[in-house]
C-alpha positions as a printed NumPy array, in Angstrom:
array([[  0.   ,   0.   ,   0.   ],
       [  1.53 ,   3.285,  -1.133],
       [  1.312,   6.374,   1.046],
       [  1.76 ,  10.012,   0.106],
       [  3.54 ,  12.19 ,   2.669],
       [  2.626,  15.446,   0.938],
       [ -0.549,  16.013,   2.989],
       [ -1.249,  15.864,   6.717],
       [  0.701,  16.858,   9.849],
       [  4.392,  16.188,   9.198],
       [  5.255,  14.97 ,  12.694],
       [  2.419,  12.419,  12.732],
       [  3.259,  11.178,   9.234],
       [  6.926,  10.918,  10.154],
       [  6.245,   8.99 ,  13.351],
       [  3.902,   6.59 ,  11.548],
       [  6.53 ,   6.036,   8.868],
       [  9.547,   5.887,  11.215],
       [  8.21 ,   3.404,  13.771],
       [  8.166,   0.405,  11.379],
       [ 11.627,   1.397,  10.093],
       [ 12.881,   1.616,  13.676],
       [ 11.508,  -1.828,  14.497],
       [ 12.974,  -3.153,  11.249],
       [ 16.363,  -1.629,  12.096],
       [ 16.246,  -3.318,  15.481],
       [ 15.681,  -6.678,  13.845],
       [ 18.434,  -5.992,  11.324],
       [ 20.789,  -5.196,  14.192],
       [ 19.57 ,  -8.376,  15.833],
       [ 21.368, -10.299,  13.065],
       [ 24.708,  -8.995,  14.286],
       [ 23.862,  -9.06 ,  17.988],
       [ 22.696, -12.682,  17.944],
       [ 25.807, -13.659,  15.987],
       [ 27.94 , -11.998,  18.62 ],
       [ 26.07 , -13.406,  21.632],
       [ 26.089, -16.999,  20.373],
       [ 29.715, -16.779,  19.25 ],
       [ 30.818, -15.24 ,  22.545],
       [ 28.966, -17.696,  24.759],
       [ 29.709, -20.859,  22.757],
       [ 33.161, -20.145,  21.321],
       [ 34.773, -17.755,  23.844],
       [ 36.351, -14.295,  24.034],
       [ 38.76 , -14.763,  21.113],
       [ 35.903, -15.755,  18.809],
       [ 33.898, -12.797,  20.123],
       [ 36.836, -10.54 ,  19.322],
       [ 37.064, -12.037,  15.822],
       [ 33.436, -11.221,  15.039],
       [ 33.701,  -7.881,  16.825],
       [ 36.745,  -6.834,  14.838],
       [ 34.711,  -7.187,  11.634],
       [ 32.291,  -4.45 ,  12.707],
       [ 34.015,  -1.618,  10.859],
       [ 34.482,  -3.788,   7.754],
       [ 30.838,  -4.828,   7.825],
       [ 29.857,  -1.189,   8.194],
       [ 32.028,  -0.23 ,   5.228],
       [ 30.725,  -2.928,   2.896],
       [ 27.067,  -3.055,   3.905],
       [ 27.091,   0.734,   4.263],
       [ 27.984,   0.985,   0.586],
       [ 25.05 ,  -1.287,  -0.228],
       [ 22.652,   0.7  ,   1.949],
       [ 23.966,   4.043,   0.693],
       [ 23.706,   3.087,  -2.975],
       [ 20.199,   1.63 ,  -2.697],
       [ 19.016,   4.529,  -0.521],
       [ 20.292,   6.923,  -3.176],
       [ 18.288,   5.037,  -5.782],
       [ 15.292,   5.31 ,  -3.421],
       [ 15.547,   9.12 ,  -3.301],
       [ 15.051,   9.344,  -7.074],
       [ 12.092,   6.956,  -6.854],
       [ 10.529,   8.97 ,  -4.002],
       [ 10.806,  12.197,  -6.   ],
       [  9.14 ,  10.509,  -9.   ],
       [  6.36 ,   9.117,  -6.824],
       [  5.805,  12.487,  -5.141],
       [  5.534,  14.131,  -8.558],
       [  2.998,  11.496,  -9.688],
       [  5.193,  10.39 , -12.598],
       [  4.639,   6.598, -12.737],
       [  6.556,   6.084, -15.993],
       [  9.669,   7.728, -14.57 ],
       [  9.27 ,   5.729, -11.351],
       [  9.223,   2.396, -13.198],
       [ 12.207,   3.35 , -15.326],
       [ 14.209,   4.259, -12.249],
       [ 13.275,   0.918, -10.678],
       [ 14.347,  -1.054, -13.77 ],
       [ 17.635,   0.801, -14.066],
       [ 18.278,   0.35 , -10.339],
       [ 17.916,  -3.42 , -10.724],
       [ 20.592,  -3.47 , -13.432],
       [ 22.978,  -1.3  , -11.455],
       [ 22.478,  -3.267,  -8.228],
       [ 23.327,  -6.592,  -9.905],
       [ 26.473,  -5.187, -11.534],
       [ 27.622,  -3.57 ,  -8.292],
       [ 26.982,  -6.723,  -6.253],
       [ 29.06 ,  -8.87 ,  -8.618],
       [ 31.904,  -6.354,  -8.844],
       [ 32.131,  -5.778,  -5.079],
       [ 32.034,  -9.513,  -4.335],
       [ 34.948, -10.325,  -6.647],
       [ 37.131,  -7.412,  -5.508],
       [ 36.547,  -7.907,  -1.783],
       [ 37.105, -11.668,  -1.855],
       [ 40.451, -11.121,  -3.575],
       [ 41.451,  -8.386,  -1.105],
       [ 40.162, -10.074,   2.064],
       [ 43.482, -11.143,   3.576],
       [ 45.314,  -7.954,   2.59 ],
       [ 42.673,  -5.778,   4.253],
       [ 42.902,  -7.712,   7.53 ],
       [ 46.695,  -7.555,   7.589],
       [ 46.524,  -3.81 ,   6.941],
       [ 44.199,  -3.499,   9.97 ],
       [ 46.674,  -5.304,  12.268],
       [ 44.282,  -8.208,  12.841],
       [ 45.798, -10.171,  15.785],
       [ 47.276, -13.55 ,  14.856],
       [ 45.095, -15.448,  17.345],
       [ 41.866, -14.255,  15.68 ],
       [ 43.049, -13.739,  12.071],
       [ 41.728, -16.973,  10.561],
       [ 38.299, -16.68 ,  12.192],
       [ 38.02 , -13.058,  11.047],
       [ 39.07 , -13.949,   7.485],
       [ 36.565, -16.802,   7.148],
       [ 33.729, -14.707,   8.598],
       [ 34.282, -11.844,   6.159],
       [ 34.688, -14.212,   3.183],
       [ 31.132, -15.465,   3.743],
       [ 29.791, -11.919,   4.148],
       [ 31.47 , -10.848,   0.893],
       [ 30.111, -13.902,  -0.893],
       [ 26.576, -13.005,   0.194],
       [ 26.518,  -9.387,  -0.996],
       [ 23.882, -10.141,  -3.628],
       [ 21.488, -11.029,  -0.793],
       [ 22.271,  -7.73 ,   0.928],
       [ 21.615,  -5.789,  -2.287],
       [ 18.357,  -7.678,  -2.885],
       [ 16.809,  -6.835,   0.462],
       [ 18.071,  -3.25 ,   0.769],
       [ 17.036,  -2.378,  -2.789],
       [ 13.506,  -3.723,  -2.346],
       [ 13.21 ,  -1.991,   1.025],
       [ 14.244,   1.29 ,  -0.653],
       [ 11.583,   0.795,  -3.346],
       [  8.87 ,   0.231,  -0.742],
       [  9.94 ,   3.222,   1.36 ],
       [ 10.018,   5.476,  -1.716],
       [  6.271,   4.904,  -2.057],
       [  5.566,   5.554,   1.613],
       [  5.449,   1.904,   2.7  ],
       [  7.737,   1.214,   5.651],
       [  5.777,  -1.76 ,   7.002],
       [  6.386,  -4.371,   4.287],
       [ 10.197,  -4.538,   4.785],
       [  9.581,  -4.829,   8.553],
       [  7.411,  -7.929,   8.211],
       [ 10.03 ,  -9.844,   6.298],
       [ 12.881,  -8.678,   8.519],
       [ 11.073, -10.136,  11.524],
       [ 10.686, -13.457,   9.727],
       [ 14.328, -13.525,   8.655],
       [ 15.56 , -12.496,  12.121],
       [ 13.814, -15.453,  13.712],
       [ 15.35 , -17.637,  11.013],
       [ 18.755, -16.105,  11.76 ],
       [ 18.557, -17.022,  15.441],
       [ 17.692, -20.63 ,  14.629],
       [ 20.375, -20.918,  11.943],
       [ 23.008, -19.349,  14.203],
       [ 22.578, -22.095,  16.752],
       [ 22.445, -24.844,  14.124],
       [ 25.518, -23.607,  12.238],
       [ 27.649, -23.159,  15.372],
       [ 26.398, -25.653,  17.966],
       [ 25.158, -28.48 ,  15.709],
       [ 27.126, -28.342,  12.443],
       [ 30.216, -26.854,  14.176],
       [ 31.126, -24.359,  11.464],
       [ 32.676, -22.035,  14.046],
       [ 32.713, -18.288,  13.51 ],
       [ 31.935, -18.675,   9.785],
       [ 28.645, -20.356,  10.735],
       [ 27.372, -17.076,  12.134],
       [ 28.101, -15.384,   8.811],
       [ 26.306, -18.128,   6.871],
       [ 23.242, -17.677,   9.087],
       [ 23.223, -13.921,   8.444],
       [ 23.569, -14.204,   4.657],
       [ 20.921, -16.934,   4.291],
       [ 18.453, -15.05 ,   6.485],
       [ 18.941, -11.752,   4.685],
       [ 18.553, -13.468,   1.326],
       [ 15.273, -15.016,   2.429],
       [ 13.921, -11.648,   3.595],
       [ 14.788, -10.184,   0.184],
       [ 13.081, -13.019,  -1.717],
       [  9.915, -12.762,   0.381],
       [  9.892,  -8.989,  -0.048],
       [ 10.202,  -9.385,  -3.827],
       [  7.187, -11.687,  -4.162],
       [  5.075,  -9.481,  -1.915],
       [  5.919,  -6.272,  -3.812],
       [  5.331,  -8.009,  -7.154],
       [  1.873,  -9.141,  -6.018],
       [  0.676,  -6.03 ,  -4.218],
       [  2.098,  -3.042,  -6.114],
       [  0.668,  -2.859,  -9.613],
       [  2.352,   0.526, -10.046],
       [  5.655,  -1.367, -10.132],
       [  4.718,  -3.898, -12.805],
       [  7.514,  -3.146, -15.242],
       [  6.863,  -3.039, -18.974],
       [  9.254,  -4.024, -21.737],
       [ 10.022,  -0.412, -22.561],
       [ 10.943,   0.281, -18.902],
       [ 14.   ,  -1.972, -19.338],
       [ 15.353,   0.119, -22.225],
       [ 18.762,   1.459, -21.225],
       [ 18.607,   5.207, -20.695],
       [ 21.945,   6.826, -19.906],
       [ 20.264,   9.829, -18.243],
       [ 18.419,   7.61 , -15.768],
       [ 21.585,   5.661, -14.941],
       [ 23.466,   8.938, -14.464],
       [ 20.735,  10.311, -12.161],
       [ 20.804,   7.188, -10.002],
       [ 24.587,   7.03 ,  -9.786],
       [ 24.819,  10.758,  -9.132],
       [ 22.656,  10.223,  -6.059],
       [ 23.773,   6.719,  -5.081],
       [ 27.564,   7.02 ,  -5.324],
       [ 27.957,   9.974,  -2.924],
       [ 25.636,   8.284,  -0.423],
       [ 27.608,   5.038,  -0.71 ],
       [ 30.916,   6.894,  -0.401],
       [ 29.572,   8.751,   2.604],
       [ 29.086,   5.433,   4.412],
       [ 32.439,   4.127,   3.188],
       [ 34.339,   7.239,   4.229],
       [ 32.735,   7.065,   7.667],
       [ 33.582,   3.364,   7.816],
       [ 37.188,   4.088,   6.864],
       [ 37.387,   6.227,   9.987],
       [ 36.067,   3.359,  12.118],
       [ 38.597,   1.038,  10.464],
       [ 41.387,   3.409,  11.524],
       [ 40.056,   3.248,  15.079],
       [ 39.801,  -0.554,  14.852],
       [ 43.411,  -0.733,  13.671],
       [ 44.554,   1.087,  16.828],
       [ 42.217,  -1.002,  18.97 ],
       [ 43.594,  -4.256,  17.537],
       [ 46.976,  -3.421,  19.093],
       [ 45.42 ,  -3.592,  22.575],
       [ 44.457,  -7.282,  22.263],
       [ 41.33 ,  -9.477,  22.156],
       [ 39.83 ,  -8.426,  25.522],
       [ 39.643,  -4.727,  24.628],
       [ 38.46 ,  -5.602,  21.123],
       [ 35.686,  -7.758,  22.581],
       [ 34.63 ,  -5.149,  25.174],
       [ 34.583,  -2.328,  22.632],
       [ 32.681,  -4.515,  20.161],
       [ 30.056,  -5.647,  22.68 ],
       [ 29.453,  -2.063,  23.841],
       [ 29.118,  -0.863,  20.237],
       [ 26.65 ,  -3.645,  19.46 ],
       [ 24.462,  -2.591,  22.389],
       [ 24.801,   1.097,  21.523],
       [ 23.94 ,   0.488,  17.877],
       [ 20.754,  -1.357,  18.835],
       [ 19.594,   1.3  ,  21.288],
       [ 20.256,   4.213,  18.898],
       [ 18.568,   2.676,  15.833],
       [ 15.864,   5.305,  16.213],
       [ 18.251,   7.826,  14.61 ],
       [ 18.746,   5.99 ,  11.274],
       [ 14.978,   5.403,  11.228],
       [ 14.334,   9.136,  11.534],
       [ 16.971,   9.768,   8.858],
       [ 15.347,   7.454,   6.306],
       [ 11.977,   9.003,   7.16 ],
       [ 13.298,  12.524,   6.594],
       [ 14.816,  11.488,   3.24 ],
       [ 11.548,   9.978,   1.997],
       [  9.458,  12.859,   3.377],
       [ 11.778,  15.376,   1.716],
       [ 11.883,  13.534,  -1.614],
       [  8.103,  13.277,  -1.9  ],
       [  7.419,  16.868,  -0.808],
       [ 10.16 ,  18.345,  -2.953],
       [  8.724,  16.423,  -5.903],
       [  5.349,  18.002,  -5.089],
       [  6.911,  21.483,  -4.766],
       [  6.26 ,  21.774,  -1.006],
       [  9.499,  23.149,   0.459],
       [  7.53 ,  24.611,   3.372],
       [  6.687,  21.077,   4.474],
       [ 10.324,  20.033,   4.107],
       [ 11.337,  22.79 ,   6.537],
       [  8.673,  21.703,   9.022],
       [  9.782,  18.091,   8.608],
       [ 13.315,  19.026,   9.679],
       [ 12.005,  20.792,  12.773],
       [  9.825,  17.852,  13.71 ],
       [ 12.665,  15.429,  13.022],
       [ 14.979,  17.321,  15.394],
       [ 12.279,  17.341,  18.081],
       [ 11.944,  13.557,  17.804],
       [ 15.746,  13.22 ,  17.978],
       [ 16.008,  15.19 ,  21.233],
       [ 13.316,  13.109,  22.929],
       [ 14.767,   9.845,  21.594],
       [ 18.292,  10.801,  22.693],
       [ 17.066,  11.257,  26.269],
       [ 15.512,   7.783,  26.231],
       [ 18.667,   6.237,  24.741],
       [ 20.844,   7.881,  27.408],
       [ 18.613,   6.476,  30.153],
       [ 18.706,   2.958,  28.703],
       [ 22.484,   2.909,  28.244],
       [ 23.286,   4.479,  31.618],
       [ 21.076,   2.171,  33.664],
       [ 20.857,  -0.924,  31.453],
       [ 24.147,  -1.08 ,  29.562],
       [ 25.921,  -3.419,  31.984],
       [ 23.002,  -5.817,  32.028],
       [ 22.988,  -6.021,  28.237],
       [ 26.743,  -6.654,  28.088],
       [ 26.2  ,  -9.774,  30.225],
       [ 24.413, -11.366,  27.263],
       [ 27.644, -11.544,  25.305],
       [ 29.863, -13.56 ,  27.631],
       [ 29.786, -16.547,  29.946],
       [ 32.272, -17.313,  32.703],
       [ 35.748, -16.298,  31.527],
       [ 38.856, -15.113,  33.32 ],
       [ 38.873, -11.867,  31.31 ],
       [ 35.207, -10.983,  31.883],
       [ 35.834,  -8.226,  34.464],
       [ 38.288,  -6.415,  32.176],
       [ 35.865,  -6.744,  29.259],
       [ 33.024,  -5.226,  31.324],
       [ 35.2  ,  -2.298,  32.372],
       [ 36.136,  -1.561,  28.757],
       [ 32.483,  -1.636,  27.663],
       [ 31.355,   0.599,  30.536],
       [ 34.007,   3.18 ,  29.737],
       [ 32.765,   3.509,  26.162],
       [ 29.15 ,   3.875,  27.356],
       [ 29.993,   6.591,  29.894],
       [ 31.649,   8.757,  27.244],
       [ 29.392,   8.295,  24.22 ],
       [ 25.938,   8.606,  25.811],
       [ 26.376,  12.358,  26.334],
       [ 26.659,  12.911,  22.59 ],
       [ 23.492,  11.192,  21.329],
       [ 21.762,  14.475,  20.348],
       [ 24.486,  15.439,  17.839],
       [ 24.484,  11.835,  16.58 ],
       [ 20.751,  12.015,  15.891],
       [ 21.061,  15.468,  14.307],
       [ 23.528,  14.058,  11.749],
       [ 20.832,  11.75 ,  10.381],
       [ 18.286,  14.576,  10.109],
       [ 20.498,  17.077,   8.266],
       [ 22.297,  14.495,   6.142],
       [ 19.079,  12.884,   4.955],
       [ 17.17 ,  16.086,   4.272],
       [ 19.988,  17.14 ,   1.934],
       [ 19.959,  13.735,   0.266],
       [ 16.188,  13.943,  -0.113],
       [ 16.657,  17.329,  -1.794],
       [ 18.999,  15.67 ,  -4.293],
       [ 22.331,  16.827,  -2.849],
       [ 24.861,  14.049,  -2.439],
       [ 28.203,  15.865,  -2.22 ],
       [ 27.822,  17.75 ,   1.062],
       [ 26.444,  14.727,   2.977],
       [ 29.508,  12.895,   1.674],
       [ 31.682,  15.735,   2.976],
       [ 30.095,  15.193,   6.376],
       [ 31.619,  11.728,   6.181],
       [ 34.982,  13.266,   5.247],
       [ 34.836,  15.466,   8.345],
       [ 34.054,  12.344,  10.407],
       [ 37.015,  10.567,   8.832],
       [ 39.45 ,  13.353,   9.706],
       [ 38.085,  13.638,  13.246],
       [ 38.464,   9.891,  13.839],
       [ 41.887,   9.796,  12.21 ],
       [ 43.257,  12.762,  14.173],
       [ 41.563,  11.543,  17.359],
       [ 43.122,   8.111,  16.969],
       [ 46.558,   9.533,  16.203],
       [ 46.688,  11.966,  19.109],
       [ 44.328,  10.549,  21.744],
       [ 44.986,   6.817,  21.367],
       [ 48.72 ,   7.406,  21.535],
       [ 48.439,   9.632,  24.613],
       [ 45.583,   7.989,  26.535],
       [ 45.283,   4.451,  25.109],
       [ 41.811,   2.917,  25.259],
       [ 40.322,   6.03 ,  26.904],
       [ 41.399,   8.104,  23.904],
       [ 39.859,   5.58 ,  21.493],
       [ 36.515,   5.936,  23.317],
       [ 36.447,   9.67 ,  22.503],
       [ 36.894,   9.216,  18.733],
       [ 33.197,   8.605,  17.99 ],
       [ 31.883,  11.716,  19.813],
       [ 34.52 ,  13.842,  18.075],
       [ 33.437,  12.423,  14.705],
       [ 29.746,  13.073,  15.393],
       [ 30.402,  16.73 ,  16.22 ],
       [ 32.677,  17.172,  13.2  ],
       [ 30.102,  15.731,  10.765],
       [ 27.656,  18.536,  11.566],
       [ 30.123,  21.267,  10.54 ],
       [ 29.298,  21.161,   6.798],
       [ 25.746,  19.773,   7.077],
       [ 23.905,  22.45 ,   9.065],
       [ 25.184,  25.573,   7.198],
       [ 24.58 ,  23.987,   3.793],
       [ 21.031,  22.971,   4.704],
       [ 20.251,  26.532,   5.887],
       [ 21.665,  27.985,   2.647],
       [ 19.687,  25.591,   0.426],
       [ 16.495,  26.042,   2.444],
       [ 16.701,  29.82 ,   1.98 ],
       [ 17.378,  29.363,  -1.74 ],
       [ 14.354,  27.082,  -2.232],
       [ 12.039,  29.274,  -0.129],
       [ 13.106,  32.399,  -2.048],
       [ 12.516,  30.613,  -5.347],
       [  8.96 ,  29.68 ,  -4.297],
       [  7.973,  33.199,  -3.266]])
């Protein structure tokens, strides 16, 4: 069921749209969390560190997938908001072609570079082989990641955030079952967790495809929709590449941090990883608001309603402030309890808990700027600007790189814990001024 966001109270529309995305994000994070919990409890701290050390790599690779498909979704949302069904279908058809080519290309390149990347990141010898095998499976399953994220972007472009949620719930349950089978029954070790994730995500994509094909007649592609049109490909890549690079640049910063962290050994890697897993789950409301703002902006800009875009930003920031307060409360009072899920009795447990708690105590005070990044970045993307949101990622990269170089060297693990807050503040430096400039330009044009 399609839904226009060009009429009605923005804050109510945004909340209705964001809540299913938020729940879906939680289930998507559940993939990684369940992997980590089962690995940590069944295979030990070193295995937990192996999976944890892949976090920045996963973010880089899957972030490129999400960024590219989200960029495609912006062009679809603008077409839908403008009521141009022919253009919408052509963008969908071209996006399918591009997604398949990108999935194949990324898979081949990353599989060939797998070992070199891990050596460059100082992957400890005791966890190297587990880390390598885990990432090899993830790289091999990129087509499944593209399938789900592309179809989810198509559904969101038309105002439907519930359909992707339904199939994520199904696949998450499947992931939990497969995790246990792959590790505890078949004894595939750390790689078993990766197999469970890829299979589950592929199933959610397949189910989503059949549902969209059956329910959305507006997306029934005609023969002429598959005609190659260079302008449509250029439009999609112009929007998708900067969004993909934005994720990759941000991920490169986290990889720099991970490289410094790897020198501290498996216990600190595991503690940092477990804390980040918990933090990522709790703060999934921010990406949900970001995707909502992008879709809201795309549809309303397509309909020529810049006044509603401005109100959407205000409402989005209000939601972020309230959500940040809730996230701070949950992490401050419940963080330690959640960390207990990741480990069983181990001689290094106390040190792991201390490392996780230290990260929590620093980062929770910066959740408002973190949420604001998603609002300003996504409103610009929804308006069709990809370069400045990418530059926000560049600012994050420099902040993490400089923070790691100066703080990690001087203060060790404590300095590493401050790199994320510094990056979040730095990302806002180009985003807010550029949004204000473009908002004034659009409002003046409409007078």
